[in-house]
Short mmCIF file of C-alpha atoms in Angstrom, two decimals:
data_model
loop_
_atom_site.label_atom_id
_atom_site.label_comp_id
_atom_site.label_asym_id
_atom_site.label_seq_id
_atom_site.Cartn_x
_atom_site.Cartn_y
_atom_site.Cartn_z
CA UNK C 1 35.70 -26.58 -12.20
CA UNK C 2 38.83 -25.92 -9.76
CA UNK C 3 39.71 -22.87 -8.29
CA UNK C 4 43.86 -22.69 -7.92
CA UNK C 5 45.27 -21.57 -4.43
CA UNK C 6 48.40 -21.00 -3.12
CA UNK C 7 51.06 -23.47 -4.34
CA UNK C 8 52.16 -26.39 -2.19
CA UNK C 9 55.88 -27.27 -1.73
CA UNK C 10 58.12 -27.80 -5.00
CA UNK C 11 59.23 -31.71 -4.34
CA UNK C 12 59.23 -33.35 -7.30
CA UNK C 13 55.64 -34.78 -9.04
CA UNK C 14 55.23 -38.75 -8.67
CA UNK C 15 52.13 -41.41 -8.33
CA UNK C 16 50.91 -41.18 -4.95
CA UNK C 17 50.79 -44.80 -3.19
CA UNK C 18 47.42 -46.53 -2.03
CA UNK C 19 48.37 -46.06 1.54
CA UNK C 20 48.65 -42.13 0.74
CA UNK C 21 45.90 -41.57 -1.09
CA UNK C 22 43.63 -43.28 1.35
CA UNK C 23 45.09 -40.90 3.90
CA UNK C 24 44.87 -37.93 1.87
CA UNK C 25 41.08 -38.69 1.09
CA UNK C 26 40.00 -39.82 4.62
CA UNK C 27 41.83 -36.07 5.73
CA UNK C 28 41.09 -33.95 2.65
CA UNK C 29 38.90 -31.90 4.82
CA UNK C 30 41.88 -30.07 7.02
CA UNK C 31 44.18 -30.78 3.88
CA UNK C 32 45.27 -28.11 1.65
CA UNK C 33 43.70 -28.05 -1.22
CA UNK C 34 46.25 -29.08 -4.48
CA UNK C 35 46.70 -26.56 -7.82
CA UNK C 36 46.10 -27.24 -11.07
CA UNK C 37 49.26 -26.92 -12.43
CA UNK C 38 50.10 -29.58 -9.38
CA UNK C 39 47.06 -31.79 -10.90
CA UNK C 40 48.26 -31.71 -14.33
CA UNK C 41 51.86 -32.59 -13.00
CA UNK C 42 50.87 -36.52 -11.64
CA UNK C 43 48.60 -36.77 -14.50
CA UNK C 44 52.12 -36.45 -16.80
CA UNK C 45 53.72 -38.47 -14.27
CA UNK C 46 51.47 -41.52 -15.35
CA UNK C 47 49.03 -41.55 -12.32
CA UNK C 48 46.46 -44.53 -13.84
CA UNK C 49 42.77 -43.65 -15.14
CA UNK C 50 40.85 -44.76 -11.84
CA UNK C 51 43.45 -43.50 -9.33
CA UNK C 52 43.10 -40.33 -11.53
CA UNK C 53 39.52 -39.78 -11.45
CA UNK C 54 39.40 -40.47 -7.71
CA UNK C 55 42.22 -38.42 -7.07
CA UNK C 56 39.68 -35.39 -9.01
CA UNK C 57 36.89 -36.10 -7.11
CA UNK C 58 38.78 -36.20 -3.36
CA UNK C 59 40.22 -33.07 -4.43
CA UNK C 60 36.30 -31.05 -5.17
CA UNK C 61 35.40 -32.59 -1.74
CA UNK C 62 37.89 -31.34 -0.19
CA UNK C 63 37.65 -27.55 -1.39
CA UNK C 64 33.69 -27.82 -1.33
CA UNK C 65 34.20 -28.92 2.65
CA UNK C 66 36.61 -26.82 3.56
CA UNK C 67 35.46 -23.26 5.08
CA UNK C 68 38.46 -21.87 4.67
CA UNK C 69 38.19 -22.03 1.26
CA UNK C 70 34.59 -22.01 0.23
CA UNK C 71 33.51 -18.65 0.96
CA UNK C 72 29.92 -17.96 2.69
CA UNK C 73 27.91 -16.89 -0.47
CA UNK C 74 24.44 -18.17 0.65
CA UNK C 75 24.62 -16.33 4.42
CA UNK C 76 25.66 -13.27 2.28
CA UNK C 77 22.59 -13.42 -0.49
CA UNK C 78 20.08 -13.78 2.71
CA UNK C 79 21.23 -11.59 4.54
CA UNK C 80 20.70 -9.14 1.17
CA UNK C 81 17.49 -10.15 1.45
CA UNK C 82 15.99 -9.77 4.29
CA UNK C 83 17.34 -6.49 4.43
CA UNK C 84 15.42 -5.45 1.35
CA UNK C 85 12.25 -7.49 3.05
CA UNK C 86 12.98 -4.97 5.74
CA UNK C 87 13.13 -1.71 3.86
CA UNK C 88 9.69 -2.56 2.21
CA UNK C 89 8.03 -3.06 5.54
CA UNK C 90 9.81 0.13 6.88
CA UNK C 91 8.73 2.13 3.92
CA UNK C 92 5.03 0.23 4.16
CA UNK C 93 4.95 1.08 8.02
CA UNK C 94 6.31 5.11 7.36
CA UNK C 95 3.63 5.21 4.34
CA UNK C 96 0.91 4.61 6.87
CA UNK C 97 2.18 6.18 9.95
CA UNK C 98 2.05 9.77 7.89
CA UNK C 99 -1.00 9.49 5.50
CA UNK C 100 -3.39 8.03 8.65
CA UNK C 101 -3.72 10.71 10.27
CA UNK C 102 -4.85 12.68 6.78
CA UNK C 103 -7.89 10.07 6.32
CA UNK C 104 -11.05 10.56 7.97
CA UNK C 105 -14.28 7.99 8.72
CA UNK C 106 -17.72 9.39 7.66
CA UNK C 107 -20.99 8.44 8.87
CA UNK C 108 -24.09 9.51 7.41
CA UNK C 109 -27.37 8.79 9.56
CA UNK C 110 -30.88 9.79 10.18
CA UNK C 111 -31.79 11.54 13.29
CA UNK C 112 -35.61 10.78 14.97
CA UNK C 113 -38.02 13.35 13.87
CA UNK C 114 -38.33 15.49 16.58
CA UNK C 115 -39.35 18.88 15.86
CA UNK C 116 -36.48 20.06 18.19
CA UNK C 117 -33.67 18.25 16.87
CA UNK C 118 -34.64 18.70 13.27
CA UNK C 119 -32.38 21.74 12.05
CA UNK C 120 -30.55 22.49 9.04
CA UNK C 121 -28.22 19.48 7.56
CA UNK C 122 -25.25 22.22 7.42
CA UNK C 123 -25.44 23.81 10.59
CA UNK C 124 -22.19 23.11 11.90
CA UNK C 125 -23.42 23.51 15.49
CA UNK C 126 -25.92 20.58 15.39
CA UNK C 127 -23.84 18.14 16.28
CA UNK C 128 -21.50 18.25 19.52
CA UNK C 129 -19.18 15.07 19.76
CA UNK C 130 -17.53 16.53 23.48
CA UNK C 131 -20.94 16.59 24.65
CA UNK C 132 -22.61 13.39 22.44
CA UNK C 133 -25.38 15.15 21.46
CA UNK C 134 -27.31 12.99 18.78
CA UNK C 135 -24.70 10.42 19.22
CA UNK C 136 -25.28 7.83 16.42
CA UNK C 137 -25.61 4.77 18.79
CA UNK C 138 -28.55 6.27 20.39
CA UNK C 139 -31.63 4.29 19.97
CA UNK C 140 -33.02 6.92 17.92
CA UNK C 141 -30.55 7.23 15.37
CA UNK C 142 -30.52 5.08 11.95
CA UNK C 143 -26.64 5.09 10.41
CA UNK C 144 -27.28 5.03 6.79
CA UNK C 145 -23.99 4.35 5.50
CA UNK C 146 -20.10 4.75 6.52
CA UNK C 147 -17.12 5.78 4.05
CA UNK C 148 -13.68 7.31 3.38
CA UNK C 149 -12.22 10.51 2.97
CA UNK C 150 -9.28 12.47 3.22
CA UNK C 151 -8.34 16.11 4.40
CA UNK C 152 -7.83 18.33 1.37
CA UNK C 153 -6.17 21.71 3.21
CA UNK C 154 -5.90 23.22 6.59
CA UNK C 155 -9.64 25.08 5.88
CA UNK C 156 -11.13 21.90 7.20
CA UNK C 157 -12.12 20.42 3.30
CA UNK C 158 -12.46 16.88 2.98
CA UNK C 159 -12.63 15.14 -0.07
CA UNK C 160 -14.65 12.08 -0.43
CA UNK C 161 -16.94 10.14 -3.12
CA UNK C 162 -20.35 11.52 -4.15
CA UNK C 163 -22.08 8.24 -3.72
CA UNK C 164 -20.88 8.33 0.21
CA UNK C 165 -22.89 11.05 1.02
CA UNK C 166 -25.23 10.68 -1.80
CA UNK C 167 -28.35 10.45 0.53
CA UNK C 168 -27.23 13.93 2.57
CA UNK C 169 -27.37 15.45 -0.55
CA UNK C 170 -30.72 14.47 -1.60
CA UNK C 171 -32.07 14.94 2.12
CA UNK C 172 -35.17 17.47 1.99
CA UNK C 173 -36.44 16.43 5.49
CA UNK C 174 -33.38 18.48 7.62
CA UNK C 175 -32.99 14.86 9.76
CA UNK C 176 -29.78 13.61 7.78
CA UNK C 177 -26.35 13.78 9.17
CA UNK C 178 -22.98 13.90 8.72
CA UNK C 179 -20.13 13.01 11.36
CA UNK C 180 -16.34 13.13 10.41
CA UNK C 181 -14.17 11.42 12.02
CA UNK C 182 -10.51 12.78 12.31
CA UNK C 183 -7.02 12.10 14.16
CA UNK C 184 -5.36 14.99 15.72
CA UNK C 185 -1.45 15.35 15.65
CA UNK C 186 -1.70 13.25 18.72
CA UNK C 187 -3.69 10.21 17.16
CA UNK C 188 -6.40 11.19 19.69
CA UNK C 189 -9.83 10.53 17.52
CA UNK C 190 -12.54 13.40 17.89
CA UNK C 191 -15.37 14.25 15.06
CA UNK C 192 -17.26 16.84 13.67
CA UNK C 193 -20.34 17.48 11.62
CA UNK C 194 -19.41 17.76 8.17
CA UNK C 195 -21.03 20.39 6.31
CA UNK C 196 -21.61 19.59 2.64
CA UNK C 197 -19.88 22.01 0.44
CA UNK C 198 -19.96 20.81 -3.25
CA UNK C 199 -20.94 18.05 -5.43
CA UNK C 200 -19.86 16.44 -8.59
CA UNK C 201 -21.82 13.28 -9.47
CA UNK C 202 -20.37 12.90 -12.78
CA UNK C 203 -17.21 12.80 -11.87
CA UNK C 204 -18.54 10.99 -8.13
CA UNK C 205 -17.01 13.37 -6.22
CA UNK C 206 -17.77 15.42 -3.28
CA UNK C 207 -16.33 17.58 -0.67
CA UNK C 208 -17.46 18.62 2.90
CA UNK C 209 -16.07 20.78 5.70
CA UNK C 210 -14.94 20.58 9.28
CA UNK C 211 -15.33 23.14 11.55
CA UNK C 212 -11.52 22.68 12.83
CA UNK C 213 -8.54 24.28 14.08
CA UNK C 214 -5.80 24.45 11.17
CA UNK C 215 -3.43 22.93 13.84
CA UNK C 216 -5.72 19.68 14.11
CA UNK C 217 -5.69 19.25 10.73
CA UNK C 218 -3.01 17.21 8.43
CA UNK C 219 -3.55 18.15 4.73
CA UNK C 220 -2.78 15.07 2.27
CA UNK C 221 0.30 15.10 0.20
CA UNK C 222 -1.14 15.36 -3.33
CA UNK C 223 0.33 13.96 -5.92
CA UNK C 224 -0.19 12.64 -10.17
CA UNK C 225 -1.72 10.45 -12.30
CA UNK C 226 -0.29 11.61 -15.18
CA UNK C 227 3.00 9.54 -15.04
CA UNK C 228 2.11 6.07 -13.53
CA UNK C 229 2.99 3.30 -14.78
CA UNK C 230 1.16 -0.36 -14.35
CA UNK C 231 3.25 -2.34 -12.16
CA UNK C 232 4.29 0.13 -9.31
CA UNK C 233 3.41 -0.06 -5.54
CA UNK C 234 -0.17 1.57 -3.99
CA UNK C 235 -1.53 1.76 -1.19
CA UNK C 236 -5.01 2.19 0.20
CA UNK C 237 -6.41 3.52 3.06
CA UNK C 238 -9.64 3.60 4.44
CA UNK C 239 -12.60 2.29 6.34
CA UNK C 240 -13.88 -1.05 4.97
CA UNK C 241 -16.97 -2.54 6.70
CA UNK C 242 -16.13 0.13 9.51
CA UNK C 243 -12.55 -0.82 10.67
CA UNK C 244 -11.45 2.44 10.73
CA UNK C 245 -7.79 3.43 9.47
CA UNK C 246 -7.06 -0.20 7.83
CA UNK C 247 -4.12 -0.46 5.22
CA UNK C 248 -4.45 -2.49 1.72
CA UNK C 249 -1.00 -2.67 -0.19
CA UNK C 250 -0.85 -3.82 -4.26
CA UNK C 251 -0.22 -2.72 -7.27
CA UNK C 252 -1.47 -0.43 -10.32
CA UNK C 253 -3.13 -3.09 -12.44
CA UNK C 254 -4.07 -0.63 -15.29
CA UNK C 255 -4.73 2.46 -16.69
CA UNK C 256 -7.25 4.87 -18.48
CA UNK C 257 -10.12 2.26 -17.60
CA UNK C 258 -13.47 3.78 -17.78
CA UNK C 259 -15.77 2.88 -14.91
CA UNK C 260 -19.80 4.35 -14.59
CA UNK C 261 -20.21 7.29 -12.46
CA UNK C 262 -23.65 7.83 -10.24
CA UNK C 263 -25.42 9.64 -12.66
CA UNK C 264 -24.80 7.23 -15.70
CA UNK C 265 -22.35 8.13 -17.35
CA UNK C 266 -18.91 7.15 -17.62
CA UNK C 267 -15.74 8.51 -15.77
CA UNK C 268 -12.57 7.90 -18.11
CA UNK C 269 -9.31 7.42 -17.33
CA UNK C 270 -9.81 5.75 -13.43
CA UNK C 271 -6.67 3.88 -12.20
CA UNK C 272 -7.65 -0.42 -12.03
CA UNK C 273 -5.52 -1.97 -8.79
CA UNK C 274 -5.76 -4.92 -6.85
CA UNK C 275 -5.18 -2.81 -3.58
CA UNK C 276 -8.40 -4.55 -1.54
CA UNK C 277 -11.00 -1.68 -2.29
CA UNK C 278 -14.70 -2.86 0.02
CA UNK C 279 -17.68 -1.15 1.20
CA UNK C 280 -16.71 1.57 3.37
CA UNK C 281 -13.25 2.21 1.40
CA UNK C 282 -14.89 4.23 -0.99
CA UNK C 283 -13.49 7.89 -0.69
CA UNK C 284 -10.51 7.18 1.26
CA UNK C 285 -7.49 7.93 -0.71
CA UNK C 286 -5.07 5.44 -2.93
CA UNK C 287 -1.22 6.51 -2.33
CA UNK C 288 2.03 6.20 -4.08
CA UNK C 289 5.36 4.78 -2.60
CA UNK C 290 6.43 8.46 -1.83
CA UNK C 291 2.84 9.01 0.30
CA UNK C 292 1.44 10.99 -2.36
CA UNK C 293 -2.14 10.83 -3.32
CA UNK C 294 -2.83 9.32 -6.68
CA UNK C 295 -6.62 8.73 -6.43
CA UNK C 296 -9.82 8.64 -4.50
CA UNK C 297 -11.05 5.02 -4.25
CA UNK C 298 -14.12 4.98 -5.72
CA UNK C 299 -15.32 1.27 -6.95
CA UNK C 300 -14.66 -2.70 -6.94
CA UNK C 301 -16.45 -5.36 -9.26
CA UNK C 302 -17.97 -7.97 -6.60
CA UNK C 303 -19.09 -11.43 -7.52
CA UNK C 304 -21.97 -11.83 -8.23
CA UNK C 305 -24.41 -13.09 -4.76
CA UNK C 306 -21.16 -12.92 -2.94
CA UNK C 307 -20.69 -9.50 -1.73
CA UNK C 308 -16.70 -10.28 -2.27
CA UNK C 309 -14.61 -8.15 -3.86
CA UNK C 310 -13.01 -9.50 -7.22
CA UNK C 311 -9.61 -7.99 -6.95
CA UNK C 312 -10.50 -5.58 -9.39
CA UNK C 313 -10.92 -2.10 -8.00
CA UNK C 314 -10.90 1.47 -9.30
CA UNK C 315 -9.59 5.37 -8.17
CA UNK C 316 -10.34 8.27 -9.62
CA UNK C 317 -7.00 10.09 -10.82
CA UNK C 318 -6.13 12.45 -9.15
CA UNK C 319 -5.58 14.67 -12.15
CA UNK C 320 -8.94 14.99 -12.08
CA UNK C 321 -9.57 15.53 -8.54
CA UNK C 322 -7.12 18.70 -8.85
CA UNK C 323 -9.13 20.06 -11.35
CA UNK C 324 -12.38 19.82 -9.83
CA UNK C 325 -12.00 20.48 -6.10
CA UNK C 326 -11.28 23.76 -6.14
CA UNK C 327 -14.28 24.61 -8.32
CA UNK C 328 -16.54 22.61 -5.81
CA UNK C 329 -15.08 24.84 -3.11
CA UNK C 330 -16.00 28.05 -4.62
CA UNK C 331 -19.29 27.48 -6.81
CA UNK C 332 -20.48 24.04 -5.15
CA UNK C 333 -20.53 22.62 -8.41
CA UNK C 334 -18.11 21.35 -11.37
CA UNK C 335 -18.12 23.54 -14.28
CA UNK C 336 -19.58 20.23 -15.85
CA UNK C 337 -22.76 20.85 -13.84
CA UNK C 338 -22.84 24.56 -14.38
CA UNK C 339 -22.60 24.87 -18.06
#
């Protein structure tokens, strides 16, 4: 196809001569480009079949070589996209720079059992980080486990999985432990003991508290469950194999999948992604594009004698999380567990 541009002088049409269209083809680079009406004009005028055709074909390499008249279309397009490659990576990097500093590390372990360090599992005094009192990489302290949480309100309540802190729960010896790890508005690190508030094993859910300053504190953004759709962007955060504060992006896989929750029974309605969900992510939170919480990461099929995950991981919804949290807070328990 030709594009027509502006008209060349009005002599009269005739057959060009060998000697000019050799020219005209060896040049057609810094020639201008001929109309159509102009092309249909020597075709009248008799110009023969092959002199024709190559006449056609000089003429397309001449407006497909000449810059001033192809216009930069490619340059354009990738320049479109790496601009959009850049917003994603913007909104990525923003997504993590304000929900970090809401997720906290927790690390459950066993202090020696000495009568004098053996006090209550929710004393919040027992456990000074300034002064790294029964630090956990003394030789006398067994870490248990490590997971994921995230900051529920400026009280100091941190929302995590049951099955993180399953074994401070069932503790009856007073030797257990609980350190929380948090960021302060500064990104300065510092812990606490976390003090175990409420539990919810059906639903695998648990929350603690922080004996913090409201000021130190950076609630999560919480958001629904209700209207996701399979397809859009998440985000997870958490602690995997102890690498605190580490970022996995994907996508919501599927919905209303029902997954088993520690006690047996099932927990309907958990959000599938293939967000990389490992051991230690479990309680951190899974987020939206906006930074809004959609879920507590909670489970990840593995293969089997590999330890690896599968790419198929589960959240509870955080539809659910909003309706049992605050019960925890006040009672201890769901109403599940109470009635």
């Amino acid at each position: 196809m030709f594009f027509a541009v502006s008209p060349s002088s009005s002599s009269p049409a005739r057959p060009p001569t060998d000697a000019e269209f050799s020219s005209s083809s060896s040049s057609s680079s810094s020639s201008s480009l001929p109309s159509i009406c102009e092309f249909k004009s020597r075709i009248r005028a008799g110009i023969p079949h092959n002199s024709r055709r190559r006449l056609l074909l000089a003429s397309s390499a001449s407006f497909l070589l000449n810059p001033s008249l192809f216009p930069s279309i490619l340059p354009a397009k990738a320049e479109e996209i790496d601009d959009e490659l850049q917003q994603d990576e913007d909104r990525t990097v923003r997504i993590f720079r304000e929900t970090s500093p809401s997720v906290v590390f927790i690390k459950d372990f066993r202090i020696a059992a000495d009568k004098n360090k053996a006090r209550p599992v929710n004393n919040p005094n027992s456990l000074a980080a300034e002064t790294g009192e029964e630090d956990e990489d003394d030789a006398d302290v067994q870490v248990l486990g490590v997971g994921s949480g995230f900051v529920w309100d400026s009280s100091g309540h941190v929302v995590t999985n049951y099955h993180v802190i399953e074994k401070l729960a069932m503790d009856q010896s007073g030797l257990l432990r609980c350190k929380i790890f948090l960021q302060d508005p500064s990104g300065k690190t510092f812990s606490r003991e976390g003090k175990l508030i409420g539990l919810d094993p059906a639903h695998d859910l648990a929350v603690l508290k922080v004996d913090v300053s409201g000021e130190k504190l950076r609630p999560v953004n919480v958001g629904s469950s209700r209207d996701l759709r399979v397809g859009q962007s998440c985000y997870a955060i958490g602690n995997p194999y102890g690498y605190d504060h580490t970022l996995t992006t994907g996508i919501v896989s599927g919905l209303g999948r029902e997954i088993p929750s520690p006690n047996g029974g099932p927990i309907r309605g958990a959000i599938q992604t293939d967000a990389a969900i490992n051991s230690g992510n479990s309680g951190g939170p899974l987020i939206d594009s906006h930074g809004r919480v959609i879920g507590v990461n909670t489970a990840t099929f593995t293969r089997r004698g590999t330890g690896m995950s599968s790419g198929v991981n589960f959240a509870i919804p955080i539809d659910l999380v909003v309706q049992t949290v605050p019960y925890l807070i006040v009672n201890g328990t769901a109403t599940s567990n109470r009635f």
